[in-house]
Coordinates of C-alpha atoms and ligand atoms in Angstrom, one line a residue:
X257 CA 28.2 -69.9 96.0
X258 CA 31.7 -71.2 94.9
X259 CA 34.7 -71.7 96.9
X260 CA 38.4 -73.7 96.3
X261 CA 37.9 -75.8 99.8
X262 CA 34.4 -76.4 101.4
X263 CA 35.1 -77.5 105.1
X264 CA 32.7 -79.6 106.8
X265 CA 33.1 -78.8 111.1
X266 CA 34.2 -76.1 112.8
X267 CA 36.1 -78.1 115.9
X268 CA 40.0 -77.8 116.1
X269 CA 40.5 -79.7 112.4
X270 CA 37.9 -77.4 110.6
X271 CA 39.2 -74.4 112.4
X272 CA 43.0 -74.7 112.1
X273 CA 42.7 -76.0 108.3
X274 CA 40.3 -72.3 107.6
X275 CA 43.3 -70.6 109.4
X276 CA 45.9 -72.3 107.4
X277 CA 44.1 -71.8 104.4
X278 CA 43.1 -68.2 105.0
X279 CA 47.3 -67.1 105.4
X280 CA 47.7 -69.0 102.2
X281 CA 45.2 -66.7 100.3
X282 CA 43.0 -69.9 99.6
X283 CA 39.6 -69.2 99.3
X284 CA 37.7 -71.7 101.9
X285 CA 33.8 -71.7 103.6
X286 CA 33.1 -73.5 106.8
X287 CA 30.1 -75.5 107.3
X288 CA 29.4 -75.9 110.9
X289 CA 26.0 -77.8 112.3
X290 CA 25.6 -76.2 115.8
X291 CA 26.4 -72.2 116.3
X292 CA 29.7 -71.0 118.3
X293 CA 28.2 -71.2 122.0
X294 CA 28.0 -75.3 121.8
X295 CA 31.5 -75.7 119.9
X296 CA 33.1 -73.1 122.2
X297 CA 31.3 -74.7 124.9
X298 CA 32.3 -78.4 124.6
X299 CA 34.6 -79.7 127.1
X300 CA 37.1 -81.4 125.7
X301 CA 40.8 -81.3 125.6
X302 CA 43.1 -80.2 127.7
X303 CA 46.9 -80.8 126.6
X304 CA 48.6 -79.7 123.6
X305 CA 51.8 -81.3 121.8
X306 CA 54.5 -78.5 120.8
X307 CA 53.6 -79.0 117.3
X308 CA 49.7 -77.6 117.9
X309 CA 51.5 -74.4 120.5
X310 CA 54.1 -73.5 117.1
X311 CA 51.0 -73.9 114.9
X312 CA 48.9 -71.5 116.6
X313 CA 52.0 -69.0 117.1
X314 CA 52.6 -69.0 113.4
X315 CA 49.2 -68.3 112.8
X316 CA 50.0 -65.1 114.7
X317 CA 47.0 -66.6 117.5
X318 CA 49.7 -68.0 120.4
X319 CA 49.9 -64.7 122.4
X320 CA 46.8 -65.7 125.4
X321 CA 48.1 -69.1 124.9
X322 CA 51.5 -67.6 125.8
X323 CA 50.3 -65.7 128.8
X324 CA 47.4 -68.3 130.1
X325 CA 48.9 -72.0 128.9
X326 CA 50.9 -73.8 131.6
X327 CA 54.3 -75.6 130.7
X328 CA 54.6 -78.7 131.7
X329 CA 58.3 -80.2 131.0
X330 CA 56.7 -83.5 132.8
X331 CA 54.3 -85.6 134.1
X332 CA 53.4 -88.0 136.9
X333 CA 52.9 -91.5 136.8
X334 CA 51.4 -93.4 140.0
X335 CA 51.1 -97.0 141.1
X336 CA 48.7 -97.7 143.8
X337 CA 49.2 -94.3 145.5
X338 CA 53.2 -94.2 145.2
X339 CA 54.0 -91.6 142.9
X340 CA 57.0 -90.7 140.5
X341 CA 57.8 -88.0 138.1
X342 CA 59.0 -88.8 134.4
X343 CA 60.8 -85.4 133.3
X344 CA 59.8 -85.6 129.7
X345 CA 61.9 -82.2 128.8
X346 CA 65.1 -84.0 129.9
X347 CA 64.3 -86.9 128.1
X348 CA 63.5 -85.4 124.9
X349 CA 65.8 -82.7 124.4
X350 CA 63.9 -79.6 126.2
X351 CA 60.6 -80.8 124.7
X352 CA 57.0 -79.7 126.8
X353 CA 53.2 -80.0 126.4
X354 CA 51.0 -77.0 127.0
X355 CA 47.9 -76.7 129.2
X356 CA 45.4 -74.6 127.4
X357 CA 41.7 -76.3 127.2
X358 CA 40.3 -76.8 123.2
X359 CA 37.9 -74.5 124.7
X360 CA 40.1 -71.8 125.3
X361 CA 41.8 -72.8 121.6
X362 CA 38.0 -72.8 119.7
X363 CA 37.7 -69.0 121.6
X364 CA 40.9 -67.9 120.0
X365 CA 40.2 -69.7 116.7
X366 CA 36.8 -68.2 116.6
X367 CA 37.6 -64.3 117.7
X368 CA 40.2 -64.1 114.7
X369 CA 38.1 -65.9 112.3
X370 CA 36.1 -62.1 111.0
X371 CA 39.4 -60.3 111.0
X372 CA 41.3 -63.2 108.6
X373 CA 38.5 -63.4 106.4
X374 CA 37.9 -67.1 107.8
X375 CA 33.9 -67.9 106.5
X376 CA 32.0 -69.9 108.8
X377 CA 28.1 -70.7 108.7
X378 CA 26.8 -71.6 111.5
X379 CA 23.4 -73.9 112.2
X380 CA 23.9 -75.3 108.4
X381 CA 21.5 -78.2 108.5
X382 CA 21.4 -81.6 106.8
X383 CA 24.7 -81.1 105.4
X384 CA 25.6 -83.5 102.2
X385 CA 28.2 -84.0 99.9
X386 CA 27.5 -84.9 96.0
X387 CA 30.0 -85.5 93.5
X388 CA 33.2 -86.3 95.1
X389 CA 34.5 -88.8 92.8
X390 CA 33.8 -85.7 90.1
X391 CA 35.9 -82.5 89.2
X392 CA 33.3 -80.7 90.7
X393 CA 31.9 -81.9 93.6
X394 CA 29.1 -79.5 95.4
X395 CA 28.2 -79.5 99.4
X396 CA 24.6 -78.7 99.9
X397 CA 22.9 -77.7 103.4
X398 CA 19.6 -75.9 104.8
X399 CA 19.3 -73.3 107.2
X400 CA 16.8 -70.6 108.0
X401 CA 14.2 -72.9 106.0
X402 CA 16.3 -72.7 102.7
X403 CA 18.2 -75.0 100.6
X404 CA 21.8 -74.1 99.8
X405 CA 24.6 -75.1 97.8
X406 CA 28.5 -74.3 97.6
X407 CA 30.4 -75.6 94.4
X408 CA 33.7 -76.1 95.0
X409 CA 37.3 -78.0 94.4
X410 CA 37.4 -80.1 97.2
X411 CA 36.2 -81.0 100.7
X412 CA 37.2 -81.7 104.0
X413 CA 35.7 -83.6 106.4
X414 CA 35.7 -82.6 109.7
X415 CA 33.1 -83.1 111.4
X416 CA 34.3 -85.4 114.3
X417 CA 33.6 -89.0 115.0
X418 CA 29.7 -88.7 114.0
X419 CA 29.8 -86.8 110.9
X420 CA 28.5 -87.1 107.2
X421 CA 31.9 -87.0 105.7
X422 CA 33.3 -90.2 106.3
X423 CA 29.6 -92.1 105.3
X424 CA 29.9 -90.4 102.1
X425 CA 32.9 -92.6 101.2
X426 CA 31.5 -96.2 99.8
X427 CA 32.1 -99.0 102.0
X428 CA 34.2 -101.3 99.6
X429 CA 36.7 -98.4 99.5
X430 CA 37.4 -97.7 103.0
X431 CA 38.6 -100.1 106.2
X432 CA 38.2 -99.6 109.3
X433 CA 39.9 -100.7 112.3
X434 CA 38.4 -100.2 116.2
X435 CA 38.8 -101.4 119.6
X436 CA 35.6 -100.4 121.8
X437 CA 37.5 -100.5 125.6
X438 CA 35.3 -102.3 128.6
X439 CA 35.4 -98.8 130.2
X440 CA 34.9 -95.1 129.9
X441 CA 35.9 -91.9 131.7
X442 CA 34.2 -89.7 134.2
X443 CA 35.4 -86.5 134.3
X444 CA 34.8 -83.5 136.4
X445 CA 35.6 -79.4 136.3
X446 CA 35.9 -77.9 139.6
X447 CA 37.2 -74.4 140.5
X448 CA 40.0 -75.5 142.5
X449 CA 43.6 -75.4 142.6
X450 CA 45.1 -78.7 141.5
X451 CA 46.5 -81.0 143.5
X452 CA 50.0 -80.9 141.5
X453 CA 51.9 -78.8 139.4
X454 CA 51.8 -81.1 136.9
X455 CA 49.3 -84.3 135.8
X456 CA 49.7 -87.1 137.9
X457 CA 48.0 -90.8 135.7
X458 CA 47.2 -92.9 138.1
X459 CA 47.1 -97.2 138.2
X460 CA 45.1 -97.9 141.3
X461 CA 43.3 -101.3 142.4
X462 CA 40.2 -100.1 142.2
X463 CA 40.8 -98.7 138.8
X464 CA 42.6 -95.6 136.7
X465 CA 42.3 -91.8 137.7
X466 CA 43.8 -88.9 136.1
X467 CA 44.6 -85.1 138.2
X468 CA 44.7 -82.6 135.2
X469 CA 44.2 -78.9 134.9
X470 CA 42.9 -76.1 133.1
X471 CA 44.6 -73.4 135.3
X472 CA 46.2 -72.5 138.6
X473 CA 42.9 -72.4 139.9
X474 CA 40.9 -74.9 138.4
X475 CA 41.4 -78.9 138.2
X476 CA 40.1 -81.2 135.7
X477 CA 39.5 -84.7 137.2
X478 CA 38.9 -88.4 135.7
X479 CA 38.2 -91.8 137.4
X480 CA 37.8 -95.3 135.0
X481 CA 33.9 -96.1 135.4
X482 CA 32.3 -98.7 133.8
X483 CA 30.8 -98.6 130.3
X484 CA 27.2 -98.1 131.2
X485 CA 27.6 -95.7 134.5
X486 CA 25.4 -93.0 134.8
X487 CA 26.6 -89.5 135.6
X488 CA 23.5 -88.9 138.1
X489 CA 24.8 -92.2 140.4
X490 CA 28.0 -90.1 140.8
X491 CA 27.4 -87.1 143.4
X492 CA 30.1 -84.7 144.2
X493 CA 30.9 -86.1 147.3
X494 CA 31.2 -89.9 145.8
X495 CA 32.8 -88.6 143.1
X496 CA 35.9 -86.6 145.5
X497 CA 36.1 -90.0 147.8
X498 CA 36.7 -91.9 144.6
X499 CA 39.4 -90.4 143.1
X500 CA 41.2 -89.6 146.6
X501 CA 41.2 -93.4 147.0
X502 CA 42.7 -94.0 143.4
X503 CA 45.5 -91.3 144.2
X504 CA 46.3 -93.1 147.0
X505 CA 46.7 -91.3 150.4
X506 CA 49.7 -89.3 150.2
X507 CA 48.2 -87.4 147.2
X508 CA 44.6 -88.1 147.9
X509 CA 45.3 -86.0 151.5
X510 CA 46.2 -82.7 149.5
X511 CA 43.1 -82.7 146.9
X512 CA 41.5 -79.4 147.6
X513 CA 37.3 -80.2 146.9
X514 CA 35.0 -78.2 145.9
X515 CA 31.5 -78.0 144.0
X516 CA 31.8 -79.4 140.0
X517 CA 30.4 -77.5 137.2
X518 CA 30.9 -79.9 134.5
X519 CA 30.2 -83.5 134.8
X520 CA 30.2 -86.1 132.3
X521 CA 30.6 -89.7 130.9
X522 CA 33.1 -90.4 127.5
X523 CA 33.3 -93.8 126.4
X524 CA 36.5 -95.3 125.4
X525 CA 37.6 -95.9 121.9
X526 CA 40.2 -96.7 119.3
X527 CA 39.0 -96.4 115.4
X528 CA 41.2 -95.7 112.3
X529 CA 39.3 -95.5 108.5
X530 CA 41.9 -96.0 105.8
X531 CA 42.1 -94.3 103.7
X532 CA 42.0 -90.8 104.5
X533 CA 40.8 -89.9 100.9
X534 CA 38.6 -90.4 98.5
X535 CA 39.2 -88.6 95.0
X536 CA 38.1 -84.8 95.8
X537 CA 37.0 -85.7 99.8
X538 CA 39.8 -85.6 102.5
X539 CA 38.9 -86.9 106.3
X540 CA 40.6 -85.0 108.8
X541 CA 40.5 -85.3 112.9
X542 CA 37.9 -87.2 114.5
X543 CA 36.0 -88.1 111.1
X544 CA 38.9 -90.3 110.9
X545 CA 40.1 -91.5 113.7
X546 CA 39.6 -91.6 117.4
X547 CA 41.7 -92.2 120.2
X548 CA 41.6 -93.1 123.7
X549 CA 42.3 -90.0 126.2
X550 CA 44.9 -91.2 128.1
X551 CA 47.3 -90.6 125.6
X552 CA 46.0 -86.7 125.3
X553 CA 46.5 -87.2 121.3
X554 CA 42.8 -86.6 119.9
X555 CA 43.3 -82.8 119.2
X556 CA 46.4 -82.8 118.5
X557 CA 46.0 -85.6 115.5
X558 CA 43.7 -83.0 114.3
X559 CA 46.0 -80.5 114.4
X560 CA 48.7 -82.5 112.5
X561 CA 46.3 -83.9 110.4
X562 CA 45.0 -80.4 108.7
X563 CA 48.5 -79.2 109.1
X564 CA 49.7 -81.5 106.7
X565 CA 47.2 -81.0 104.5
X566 CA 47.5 -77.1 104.0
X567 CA 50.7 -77.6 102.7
X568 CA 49.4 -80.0 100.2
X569 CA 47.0 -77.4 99.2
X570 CA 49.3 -74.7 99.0
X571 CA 51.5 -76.6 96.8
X572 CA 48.2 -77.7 94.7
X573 CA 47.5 -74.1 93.8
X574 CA 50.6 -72.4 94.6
X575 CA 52.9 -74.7 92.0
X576 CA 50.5 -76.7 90.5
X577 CA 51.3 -79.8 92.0
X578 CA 49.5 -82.6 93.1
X579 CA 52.1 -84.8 94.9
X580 CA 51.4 -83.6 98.4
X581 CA 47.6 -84.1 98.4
X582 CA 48.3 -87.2 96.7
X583 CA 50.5 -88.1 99.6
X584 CA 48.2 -86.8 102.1
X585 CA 46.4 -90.0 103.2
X586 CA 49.7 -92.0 103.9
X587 CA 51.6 -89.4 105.7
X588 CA 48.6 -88.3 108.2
X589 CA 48.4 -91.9 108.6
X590 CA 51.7 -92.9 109.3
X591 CA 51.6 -90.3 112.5
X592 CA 47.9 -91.8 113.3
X593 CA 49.0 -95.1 113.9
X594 CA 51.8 -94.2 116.0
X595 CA 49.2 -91.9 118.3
X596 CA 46.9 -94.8 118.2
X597 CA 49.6 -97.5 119.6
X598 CA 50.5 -95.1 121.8
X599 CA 47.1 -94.1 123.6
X600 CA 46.5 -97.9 123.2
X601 CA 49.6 -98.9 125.0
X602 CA 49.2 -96.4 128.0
X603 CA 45.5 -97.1 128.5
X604 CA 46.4 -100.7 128.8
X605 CA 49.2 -100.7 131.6
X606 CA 47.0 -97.5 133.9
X607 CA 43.5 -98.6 133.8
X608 CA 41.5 -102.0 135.1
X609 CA 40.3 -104.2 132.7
X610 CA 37.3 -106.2 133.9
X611 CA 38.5 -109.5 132.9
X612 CA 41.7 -108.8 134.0
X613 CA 43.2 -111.8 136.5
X614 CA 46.0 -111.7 139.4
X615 CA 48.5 -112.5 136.3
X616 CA 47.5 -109.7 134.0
X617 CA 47.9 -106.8 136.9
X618 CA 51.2 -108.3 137.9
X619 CA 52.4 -107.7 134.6
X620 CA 50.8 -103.7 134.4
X621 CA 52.8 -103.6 138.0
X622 CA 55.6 -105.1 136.5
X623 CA 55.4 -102.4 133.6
X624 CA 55.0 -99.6 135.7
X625 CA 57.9 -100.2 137.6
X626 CA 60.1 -101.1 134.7
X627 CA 59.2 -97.4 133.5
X628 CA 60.0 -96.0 136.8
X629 CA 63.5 -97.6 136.9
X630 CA 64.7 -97.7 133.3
X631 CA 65.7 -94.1 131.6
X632 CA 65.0 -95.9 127.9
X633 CA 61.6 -96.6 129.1
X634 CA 61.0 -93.1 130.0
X635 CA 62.3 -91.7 127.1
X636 CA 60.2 -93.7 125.1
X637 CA 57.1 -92.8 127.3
X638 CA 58.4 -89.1 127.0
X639 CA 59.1 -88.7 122.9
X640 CA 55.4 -90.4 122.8
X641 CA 53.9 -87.9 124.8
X642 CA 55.4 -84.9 123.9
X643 CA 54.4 -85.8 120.1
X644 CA 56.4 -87.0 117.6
X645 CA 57.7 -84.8 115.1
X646 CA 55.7 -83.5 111.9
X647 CA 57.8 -86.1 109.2
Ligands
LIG163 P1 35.3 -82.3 116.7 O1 35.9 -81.4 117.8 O2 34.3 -83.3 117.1 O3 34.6 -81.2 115.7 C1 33.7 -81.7 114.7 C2 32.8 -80.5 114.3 O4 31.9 -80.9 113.2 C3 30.6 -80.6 113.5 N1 29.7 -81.5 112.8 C4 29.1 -81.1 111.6 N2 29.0 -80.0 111.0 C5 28.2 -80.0 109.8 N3 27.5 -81.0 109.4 C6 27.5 -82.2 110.1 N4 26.8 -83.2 109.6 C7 28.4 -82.3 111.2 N5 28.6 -83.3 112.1 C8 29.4 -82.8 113.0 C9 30.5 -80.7 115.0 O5 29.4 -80.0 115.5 C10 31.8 -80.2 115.5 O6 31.8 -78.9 115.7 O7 36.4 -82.9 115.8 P2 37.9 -82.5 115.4 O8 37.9 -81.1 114.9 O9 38.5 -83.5 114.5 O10 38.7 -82.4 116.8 C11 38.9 -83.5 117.5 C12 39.0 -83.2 119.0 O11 37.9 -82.4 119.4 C13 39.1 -84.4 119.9 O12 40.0 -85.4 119.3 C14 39.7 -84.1 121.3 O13 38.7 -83.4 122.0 C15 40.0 -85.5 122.0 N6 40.4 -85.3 123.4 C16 41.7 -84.9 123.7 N7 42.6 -84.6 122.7 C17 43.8 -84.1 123.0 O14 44.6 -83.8 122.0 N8 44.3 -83.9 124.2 C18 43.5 -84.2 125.3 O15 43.9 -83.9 126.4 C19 42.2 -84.7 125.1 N9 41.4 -85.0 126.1 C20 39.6 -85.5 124.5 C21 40.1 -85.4 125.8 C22 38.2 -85.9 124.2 C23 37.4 -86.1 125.3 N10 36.1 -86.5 125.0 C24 34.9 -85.8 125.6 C25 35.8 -87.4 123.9 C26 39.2 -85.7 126.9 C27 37.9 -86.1 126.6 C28 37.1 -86.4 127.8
LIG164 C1 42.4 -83.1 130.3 O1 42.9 -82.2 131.0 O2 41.2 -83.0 129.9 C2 43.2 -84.3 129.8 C3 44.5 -84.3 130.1 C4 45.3 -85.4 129.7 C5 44.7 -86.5 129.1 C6 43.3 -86.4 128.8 C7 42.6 -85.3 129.2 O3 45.4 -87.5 128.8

């Protein structure tokens, strides 16, 4: 088999890049590990910049996101239970973020996938790259009990934080920079209505919460839990008097509770591999770089990511130049570290840190209440959140 781009995940990066690459006419196969069910399954996501909403309109895929996505021209920030609203569209000249879950994106990227002539193989085993520092590097897999192979003219990694991509690149060629955080998330789905209009991030005492969405109807909850919790310690019931606490009791008062179908633990993380290629292999998304949550910026870097690097192909094989693929690594990384600082910055002034002393939370208080007071701050908060623009 031969193809121009061989595409290693089929999450938002592998998916968007296929779509991108499909309206271009560029021949491209995607090589995904798992079938559709898990991918489509996986709950992830749930706020996308404006950049990822145009994206998905111009790929002629925005009309359910239209319809189902929520608006949100702001978002609330609370300190132990007092709550204030930071109108992000005022601040940033009419800018939003969209509610629409990656799950509800990966459906939409899927459905179209046949009808654009997107390739994807599904359950491809034991994926491996060879020959990337050649002219003609090859991507071999097994499935159904067979060995395969697809030549092609280059590849993209995208297969998340704990792919085969990024280990194919020698050590003494790439850098890597983390920050492992004391804590993770505990997150819940309940078929509820939420208990605001709009996401309330929560510094509390006893530690950080977030009220998200998915819909009208349903909420998506967080609380900060330690690093080695386990989901089964956490019953419903613990789970709603947590949070409730966190929100404080105004807010706490209003949360509507109901049975969770989705519980689960992510730890917290901050990783960046430089650079983002390697002769005829590109890294895109989570293959290179992850992000705290609280920042909502994981899927969307994967969306700017791929974005930037379609263009680079179409200019590769629409006018023969090699200047944007050459370019590639420095400009995805340029918007990476600024998504990185940021999700860095507002983890460290909402959550509880466990070394933290009586100094360390005057100063997140003293921070919060600097933002709510000071319009710069704000703005600053805002333009970080909303994304920054597509340079
Ligand atoms: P993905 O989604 O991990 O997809 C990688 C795909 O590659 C496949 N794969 C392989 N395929 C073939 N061979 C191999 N050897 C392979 N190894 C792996 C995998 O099966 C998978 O299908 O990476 P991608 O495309 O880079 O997308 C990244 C996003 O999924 C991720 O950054 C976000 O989910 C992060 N994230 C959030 N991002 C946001 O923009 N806004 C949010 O509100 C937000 N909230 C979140 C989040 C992530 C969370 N968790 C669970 C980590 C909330 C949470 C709780
Ligand atoms: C979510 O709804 O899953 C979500 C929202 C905002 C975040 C992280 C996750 O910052």
């Amino acid at each position: 088999m031969r193809t121009k781009i061989a595409i290693i995940g089929a999450g938002p990066a592998g998916m968007f890049l296929a779509h991108l690459l499909a309206r271009e006419g560029i021949d491209a196969v995607v090589l995904e590990r798992r079938d559709r069910e898990y991918v489509e399954g996986r709950v992830r996501a749930g706020v996308l910049e404006q950049v990822a909403v145009d994206l998905m309109d111009r790929l002629g895929l925005g009309a359910r996101l239209q319809r189902e996505g929520l608006v949100h021209g702001g978002t609330n920030l609370s300190l132990d239970g007092e709550l204030f609203h930071i109108d992000m569209a005022a601040l940033t000249g009419g800018r939003t973020v969209t509610v629409y879950g990656q799950q509800e994106v990966m459906h939409d990227l899927f459905d179209a996938a046949d009808e654009r002539g997107v390739q994807i193989i599904w359950n491809a085993d034991e994926v491996a790259i060879e020959g990337a520092s050649t002219d003609t590097p090859v991507v071999t897999w097994r499935s159904d009990g067979e060995q395969h192979e697809l030549r092609c003219d280059f590849v993209v990694g995208c297969d998340g934080q704990h792919g085969v991509s990024r280990k194919t690149i020698p050590a003494n060629v790439q850098r890597e920079f983390e920050r492992v955080y004391p804590f993770g998330w505990l997150g819940i789905l309940a078929e509820v209505p939420p208990v605001e209009d709009e996401l309330i991030y929560a510094n509390h005492e006893r530690g950080f919460a977030l009220a998200s969405m998915r819909s009208e109807t349903r909420s998506r909850y967080y609380i900060q839990c330690d690093i080695d919790e386990k989901v089964e310690n956490w019953s419903d019931e613990r789970f709603w008097d947590e949070l409730c606490l966190r929100l404080g009791e105004e807010v706490g008062a209003r949360v509507t509770r109901g049975p969770s179908f989705e519980k689960s633990i992510a730890p917290l993380r901050s990783y960046v591999a430089e650079p983002m290629r390697w002769n005829r292999l590109f890294l895109a998304g989570d293959a290179a770089h992850i992000v705290p949550p609280t920042g909502a910026k994981g899927m969307n870097l994967a969306v700017s990511d791929v974005a930037i690097l379609a263009e680079a192909f179409s200019e590769y094989y629409g006018e023969g130049s090699s200047a944007g693929i050459d370019h590639y690594s420095a400009r995805a990384l340029a918007r990476v570290w600024k998504a990185v600082r940021f999700s860095w910055w507002f983890t460290s002034i909402t959550h509880r840190y466990p070394d933290m002393d009586g100094f360390d939370r005057r100063i997140q208080m003293a921070e919060i209440d600097y933002i709510r007071g000071s319009i710069p701050a704000q703005r600053t908060l805002a333009e970080n959140y909303v994304g920054l623009p597509l340079e």
